[in-house]
CSV table of N, CA and C and ligand atoms in Angstrom, one decimal:
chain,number,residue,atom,x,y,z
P,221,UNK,N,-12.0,14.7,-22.0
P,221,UNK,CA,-10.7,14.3,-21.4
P,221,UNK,C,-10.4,12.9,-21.8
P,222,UNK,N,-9.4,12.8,-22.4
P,222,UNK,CA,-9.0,11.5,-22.9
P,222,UNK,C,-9.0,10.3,-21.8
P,223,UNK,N,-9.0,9.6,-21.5
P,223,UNK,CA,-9.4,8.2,-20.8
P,223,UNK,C,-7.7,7.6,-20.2
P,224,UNK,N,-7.0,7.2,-19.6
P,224,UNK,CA,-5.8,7.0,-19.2
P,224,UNK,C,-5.5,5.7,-19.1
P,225,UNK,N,-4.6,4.9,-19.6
P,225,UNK,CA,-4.4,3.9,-19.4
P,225,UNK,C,-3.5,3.4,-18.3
P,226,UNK,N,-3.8,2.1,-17.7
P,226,UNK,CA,-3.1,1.9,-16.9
P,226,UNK,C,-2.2,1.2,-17.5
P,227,UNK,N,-1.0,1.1,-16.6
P,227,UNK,CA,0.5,0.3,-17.1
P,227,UNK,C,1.0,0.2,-15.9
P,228,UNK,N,1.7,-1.1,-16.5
P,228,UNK,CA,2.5,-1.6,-14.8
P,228,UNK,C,3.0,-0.9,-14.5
P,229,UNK,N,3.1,-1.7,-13.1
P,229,UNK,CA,3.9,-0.6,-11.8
P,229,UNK,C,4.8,-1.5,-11.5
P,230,UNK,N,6.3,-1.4,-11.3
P,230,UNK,CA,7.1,-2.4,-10.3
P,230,UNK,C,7.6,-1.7,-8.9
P,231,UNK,N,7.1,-2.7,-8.2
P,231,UNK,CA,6.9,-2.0,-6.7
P,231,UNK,C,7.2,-2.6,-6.0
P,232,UNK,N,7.9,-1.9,-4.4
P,232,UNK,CA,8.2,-2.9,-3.5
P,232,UNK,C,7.3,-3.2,-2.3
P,233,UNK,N,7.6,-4.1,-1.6
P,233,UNK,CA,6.7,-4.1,-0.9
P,233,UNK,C,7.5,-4.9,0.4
P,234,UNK,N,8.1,-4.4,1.6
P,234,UNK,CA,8.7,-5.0,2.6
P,234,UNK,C,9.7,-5.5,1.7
P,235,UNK,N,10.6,-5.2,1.1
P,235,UNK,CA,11.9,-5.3,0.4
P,235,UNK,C,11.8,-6.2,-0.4
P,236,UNK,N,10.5,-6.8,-0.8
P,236,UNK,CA,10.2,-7.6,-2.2
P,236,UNK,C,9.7,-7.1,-3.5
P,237,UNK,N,10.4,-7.4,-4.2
P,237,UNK,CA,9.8,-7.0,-5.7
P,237,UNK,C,8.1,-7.8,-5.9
P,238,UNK,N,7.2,-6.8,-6.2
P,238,UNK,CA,5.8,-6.6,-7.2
P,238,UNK,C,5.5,-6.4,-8.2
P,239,UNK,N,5.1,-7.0,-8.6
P,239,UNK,CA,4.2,-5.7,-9.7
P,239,UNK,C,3.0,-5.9,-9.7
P,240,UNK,N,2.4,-4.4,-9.9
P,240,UNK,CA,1.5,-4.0,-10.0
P,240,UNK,C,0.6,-3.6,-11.1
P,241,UNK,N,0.1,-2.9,-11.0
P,241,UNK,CA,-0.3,-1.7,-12.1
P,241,UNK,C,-1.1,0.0,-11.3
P,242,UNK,N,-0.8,0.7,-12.6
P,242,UNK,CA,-1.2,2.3,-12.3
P,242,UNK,C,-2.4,2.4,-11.4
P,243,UNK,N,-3.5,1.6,-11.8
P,243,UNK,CA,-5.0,1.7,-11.7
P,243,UNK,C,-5.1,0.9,-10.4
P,244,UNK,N,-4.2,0.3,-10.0
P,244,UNK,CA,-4.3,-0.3,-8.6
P,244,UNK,C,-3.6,0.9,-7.0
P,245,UNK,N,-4.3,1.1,-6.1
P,245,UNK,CA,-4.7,1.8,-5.0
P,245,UNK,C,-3.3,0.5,-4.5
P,246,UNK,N,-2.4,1.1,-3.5
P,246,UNK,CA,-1.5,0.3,-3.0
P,246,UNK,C,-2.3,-0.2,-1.6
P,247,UNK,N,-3.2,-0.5,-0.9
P,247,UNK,CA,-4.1,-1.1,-0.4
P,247,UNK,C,-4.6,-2.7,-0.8
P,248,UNK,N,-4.9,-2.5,-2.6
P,248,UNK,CA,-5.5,-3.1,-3.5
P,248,UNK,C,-4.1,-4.2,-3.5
P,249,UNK,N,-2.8,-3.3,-3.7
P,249,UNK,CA,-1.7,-4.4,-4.0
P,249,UNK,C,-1.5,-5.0,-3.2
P,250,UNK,N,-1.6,-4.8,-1.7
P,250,UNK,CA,-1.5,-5.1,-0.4
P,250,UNK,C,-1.9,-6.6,-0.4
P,251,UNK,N,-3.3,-6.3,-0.8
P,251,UNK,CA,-4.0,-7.6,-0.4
P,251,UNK,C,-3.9,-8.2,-1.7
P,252,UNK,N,-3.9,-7.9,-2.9
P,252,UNK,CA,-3.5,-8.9,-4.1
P,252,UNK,C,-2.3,-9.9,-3.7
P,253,UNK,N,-1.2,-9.0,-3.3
P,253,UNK,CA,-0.1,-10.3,-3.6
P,253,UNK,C,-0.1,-10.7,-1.6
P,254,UNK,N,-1.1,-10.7,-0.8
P,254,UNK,CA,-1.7,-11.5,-0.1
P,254,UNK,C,-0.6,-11.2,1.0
P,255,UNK,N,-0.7,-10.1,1.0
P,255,UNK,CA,0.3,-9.4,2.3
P,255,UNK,C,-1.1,-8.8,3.1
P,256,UNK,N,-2.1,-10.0,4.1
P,256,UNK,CA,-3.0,-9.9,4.4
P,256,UNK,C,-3.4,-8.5,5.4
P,257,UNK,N,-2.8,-8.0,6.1
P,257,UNK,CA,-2.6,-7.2,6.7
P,257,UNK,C,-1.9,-5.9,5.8
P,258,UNK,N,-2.8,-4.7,6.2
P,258,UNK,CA,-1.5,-3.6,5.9
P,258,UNK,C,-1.1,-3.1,6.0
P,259,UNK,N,-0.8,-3.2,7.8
P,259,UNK,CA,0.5,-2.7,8.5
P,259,UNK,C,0.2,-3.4,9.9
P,260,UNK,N,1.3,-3.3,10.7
P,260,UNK,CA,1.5,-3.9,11.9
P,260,UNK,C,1.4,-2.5,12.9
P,261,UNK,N,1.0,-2.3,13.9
P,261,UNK,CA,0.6,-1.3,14.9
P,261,UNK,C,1.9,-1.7,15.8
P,262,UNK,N,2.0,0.2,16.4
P,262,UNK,CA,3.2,-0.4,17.2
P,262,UNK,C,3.3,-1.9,18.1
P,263,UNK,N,2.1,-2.1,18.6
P,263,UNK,CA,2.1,-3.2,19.9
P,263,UNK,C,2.4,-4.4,19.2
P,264,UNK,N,2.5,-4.6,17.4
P,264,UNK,CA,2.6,-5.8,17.1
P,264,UNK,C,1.3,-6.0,16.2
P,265,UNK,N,-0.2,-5.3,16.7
P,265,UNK,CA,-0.9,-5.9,16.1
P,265,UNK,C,-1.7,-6.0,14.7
P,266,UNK,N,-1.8,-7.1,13.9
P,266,UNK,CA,-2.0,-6.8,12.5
P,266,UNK,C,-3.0,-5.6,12.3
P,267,UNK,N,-2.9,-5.0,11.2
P,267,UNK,CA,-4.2,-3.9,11.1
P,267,UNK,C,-4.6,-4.0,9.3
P,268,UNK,N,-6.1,-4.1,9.3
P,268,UNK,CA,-6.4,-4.2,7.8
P,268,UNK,C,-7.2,-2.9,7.5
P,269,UNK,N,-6.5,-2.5,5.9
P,269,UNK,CA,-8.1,-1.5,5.3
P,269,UNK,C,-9.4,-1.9,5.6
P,270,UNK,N,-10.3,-1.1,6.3
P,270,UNK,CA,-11.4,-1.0,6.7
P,270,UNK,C,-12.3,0.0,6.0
P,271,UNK,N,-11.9,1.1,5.6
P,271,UNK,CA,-12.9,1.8,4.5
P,271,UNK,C,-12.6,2.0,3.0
P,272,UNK,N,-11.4,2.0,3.0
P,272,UNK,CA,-11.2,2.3,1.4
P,272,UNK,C,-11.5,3.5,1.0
P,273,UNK,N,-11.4,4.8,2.0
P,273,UNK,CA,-11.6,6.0,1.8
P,273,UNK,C,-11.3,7.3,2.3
P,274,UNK,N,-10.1,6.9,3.2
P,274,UNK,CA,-9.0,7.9,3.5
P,274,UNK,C,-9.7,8.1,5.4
P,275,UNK,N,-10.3,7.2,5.9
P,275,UNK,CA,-11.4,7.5,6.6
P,275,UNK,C,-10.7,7.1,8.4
P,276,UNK,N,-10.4,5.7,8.1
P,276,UNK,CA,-10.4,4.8,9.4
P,276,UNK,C,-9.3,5.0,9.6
P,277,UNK,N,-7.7,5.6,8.4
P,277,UNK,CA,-6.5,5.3,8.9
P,277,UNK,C,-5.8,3.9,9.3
P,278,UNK,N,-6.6,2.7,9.2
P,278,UNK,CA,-6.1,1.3,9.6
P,278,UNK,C,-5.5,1.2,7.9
P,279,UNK,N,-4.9,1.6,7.4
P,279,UNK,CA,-4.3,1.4,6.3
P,279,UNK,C,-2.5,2.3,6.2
P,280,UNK,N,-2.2,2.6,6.9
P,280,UNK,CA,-1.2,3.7,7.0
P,280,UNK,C,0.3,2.7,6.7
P,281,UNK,N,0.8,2.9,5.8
P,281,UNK,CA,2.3,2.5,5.7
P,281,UNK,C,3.5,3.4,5.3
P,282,UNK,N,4.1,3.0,5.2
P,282,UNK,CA,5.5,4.1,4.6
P,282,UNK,C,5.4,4.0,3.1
P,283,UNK,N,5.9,5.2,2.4
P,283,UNK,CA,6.0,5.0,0.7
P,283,UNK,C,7.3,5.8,1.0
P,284,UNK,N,8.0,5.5,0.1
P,284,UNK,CA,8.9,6.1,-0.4
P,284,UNK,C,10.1,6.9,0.8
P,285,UNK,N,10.1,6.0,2.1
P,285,UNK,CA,10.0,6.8,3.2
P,285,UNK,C,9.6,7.8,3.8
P,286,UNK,N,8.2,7.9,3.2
P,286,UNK,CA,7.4,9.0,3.9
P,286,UNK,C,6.2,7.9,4.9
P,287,UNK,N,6.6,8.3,6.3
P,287,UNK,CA,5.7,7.3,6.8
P,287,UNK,C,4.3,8.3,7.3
P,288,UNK,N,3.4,7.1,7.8
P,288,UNK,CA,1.6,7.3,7.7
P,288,UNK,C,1.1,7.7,6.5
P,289,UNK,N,1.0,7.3,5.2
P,289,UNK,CA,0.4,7.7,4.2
P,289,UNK,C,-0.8,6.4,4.0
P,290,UNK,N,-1.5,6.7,3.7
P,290,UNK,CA,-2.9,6.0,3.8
P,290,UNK,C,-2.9,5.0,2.2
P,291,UNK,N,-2.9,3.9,2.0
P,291,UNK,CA,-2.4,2.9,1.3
P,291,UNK,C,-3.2,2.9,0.2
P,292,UNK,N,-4.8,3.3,1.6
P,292,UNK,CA,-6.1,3.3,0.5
P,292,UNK,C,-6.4,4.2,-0.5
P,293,UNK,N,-5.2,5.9,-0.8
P,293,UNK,CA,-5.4,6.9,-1.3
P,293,UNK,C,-4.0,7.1,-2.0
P,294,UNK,N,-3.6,5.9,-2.3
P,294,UNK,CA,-2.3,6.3,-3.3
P,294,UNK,C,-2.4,5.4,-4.4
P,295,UNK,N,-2.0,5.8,-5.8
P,295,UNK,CA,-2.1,4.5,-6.9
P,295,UNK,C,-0.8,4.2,-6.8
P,296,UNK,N,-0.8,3.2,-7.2
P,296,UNK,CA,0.9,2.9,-7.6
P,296,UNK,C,1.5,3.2,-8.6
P,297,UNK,N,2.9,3.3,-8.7
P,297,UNK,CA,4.2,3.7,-9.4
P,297,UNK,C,4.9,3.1,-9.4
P,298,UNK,N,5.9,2.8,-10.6
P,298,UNK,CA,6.9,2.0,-10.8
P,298,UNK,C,8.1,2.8,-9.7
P,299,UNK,N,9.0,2.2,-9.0
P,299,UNK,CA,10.0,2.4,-8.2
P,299,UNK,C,9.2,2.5,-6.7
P,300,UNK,N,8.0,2.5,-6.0
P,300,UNK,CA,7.2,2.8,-5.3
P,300,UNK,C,7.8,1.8,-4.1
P,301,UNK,N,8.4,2.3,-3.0
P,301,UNK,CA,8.8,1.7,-1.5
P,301,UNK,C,8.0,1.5,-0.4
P,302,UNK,N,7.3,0.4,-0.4
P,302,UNK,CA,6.2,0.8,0.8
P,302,UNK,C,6.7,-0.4,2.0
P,303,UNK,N,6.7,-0.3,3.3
P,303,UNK,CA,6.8,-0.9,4.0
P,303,UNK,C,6.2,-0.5,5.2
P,304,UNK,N,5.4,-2.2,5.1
P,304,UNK,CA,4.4,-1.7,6.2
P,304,UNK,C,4.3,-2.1,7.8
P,305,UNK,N,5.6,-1.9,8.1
P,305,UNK,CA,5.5,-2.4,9.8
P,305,UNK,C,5.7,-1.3,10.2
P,306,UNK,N,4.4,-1.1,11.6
P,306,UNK,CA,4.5,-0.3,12.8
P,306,UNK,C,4.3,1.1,11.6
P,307,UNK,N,3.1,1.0,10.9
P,307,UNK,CA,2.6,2.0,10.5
P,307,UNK,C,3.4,3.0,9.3
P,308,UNK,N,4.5,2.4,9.0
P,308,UNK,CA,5.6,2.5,8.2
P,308,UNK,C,6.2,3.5,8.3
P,309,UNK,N,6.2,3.3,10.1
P,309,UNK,CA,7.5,4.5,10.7
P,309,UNK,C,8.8,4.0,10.8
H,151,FES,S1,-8.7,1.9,4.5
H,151,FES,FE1,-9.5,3.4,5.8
H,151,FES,S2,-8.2,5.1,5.6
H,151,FES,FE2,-7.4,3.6,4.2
């Protein structure tokens, strides 16, 4: 199987322009461009990736307007919408 390269991603993130790349988990981009938290729970309260494995659910934001998708099990994509308050409902 040939080997895949990664290539940027331009991505948003709470209505700001990113970029990323392919080989980056949107979890990973979360906390690269230091959007420390990655998502806000209904009550307000910050919530961080905790397993990195589809596991704890403390990672859930909206893509693409699809909300609760787990941040830690998607790579990124150029045009990619994530917004992560209140679970990205
Ligand atoms: S970090 Fe635990 S499910 Fe994503």
């Amino acid at each position: 199987m040939p080997e895949q390269t990664a290539v940027q991603a331009h991505i948003w993130i709470n209505g700001q322009p990113v970029e990323s790349r392919s080989d980056m988990t949107v979890a990973a981009a979360l906390i690269q461009y230091q959007h420390q938290q990655t998502h806000v729970s209904v009550s307000g309260q910050p919530r961080f990736a905790v397993c990195g494995m589809g596991v704890c659910q403390e990672c859930r934001v909206s893509i693409n307007g699809q909300p609760h998708r787990l941040a830690c099990q998607e790579y990124c994509c150029s045009g990619m919408v994530i917004n992560t308050e209140y679970g990205g409902q």
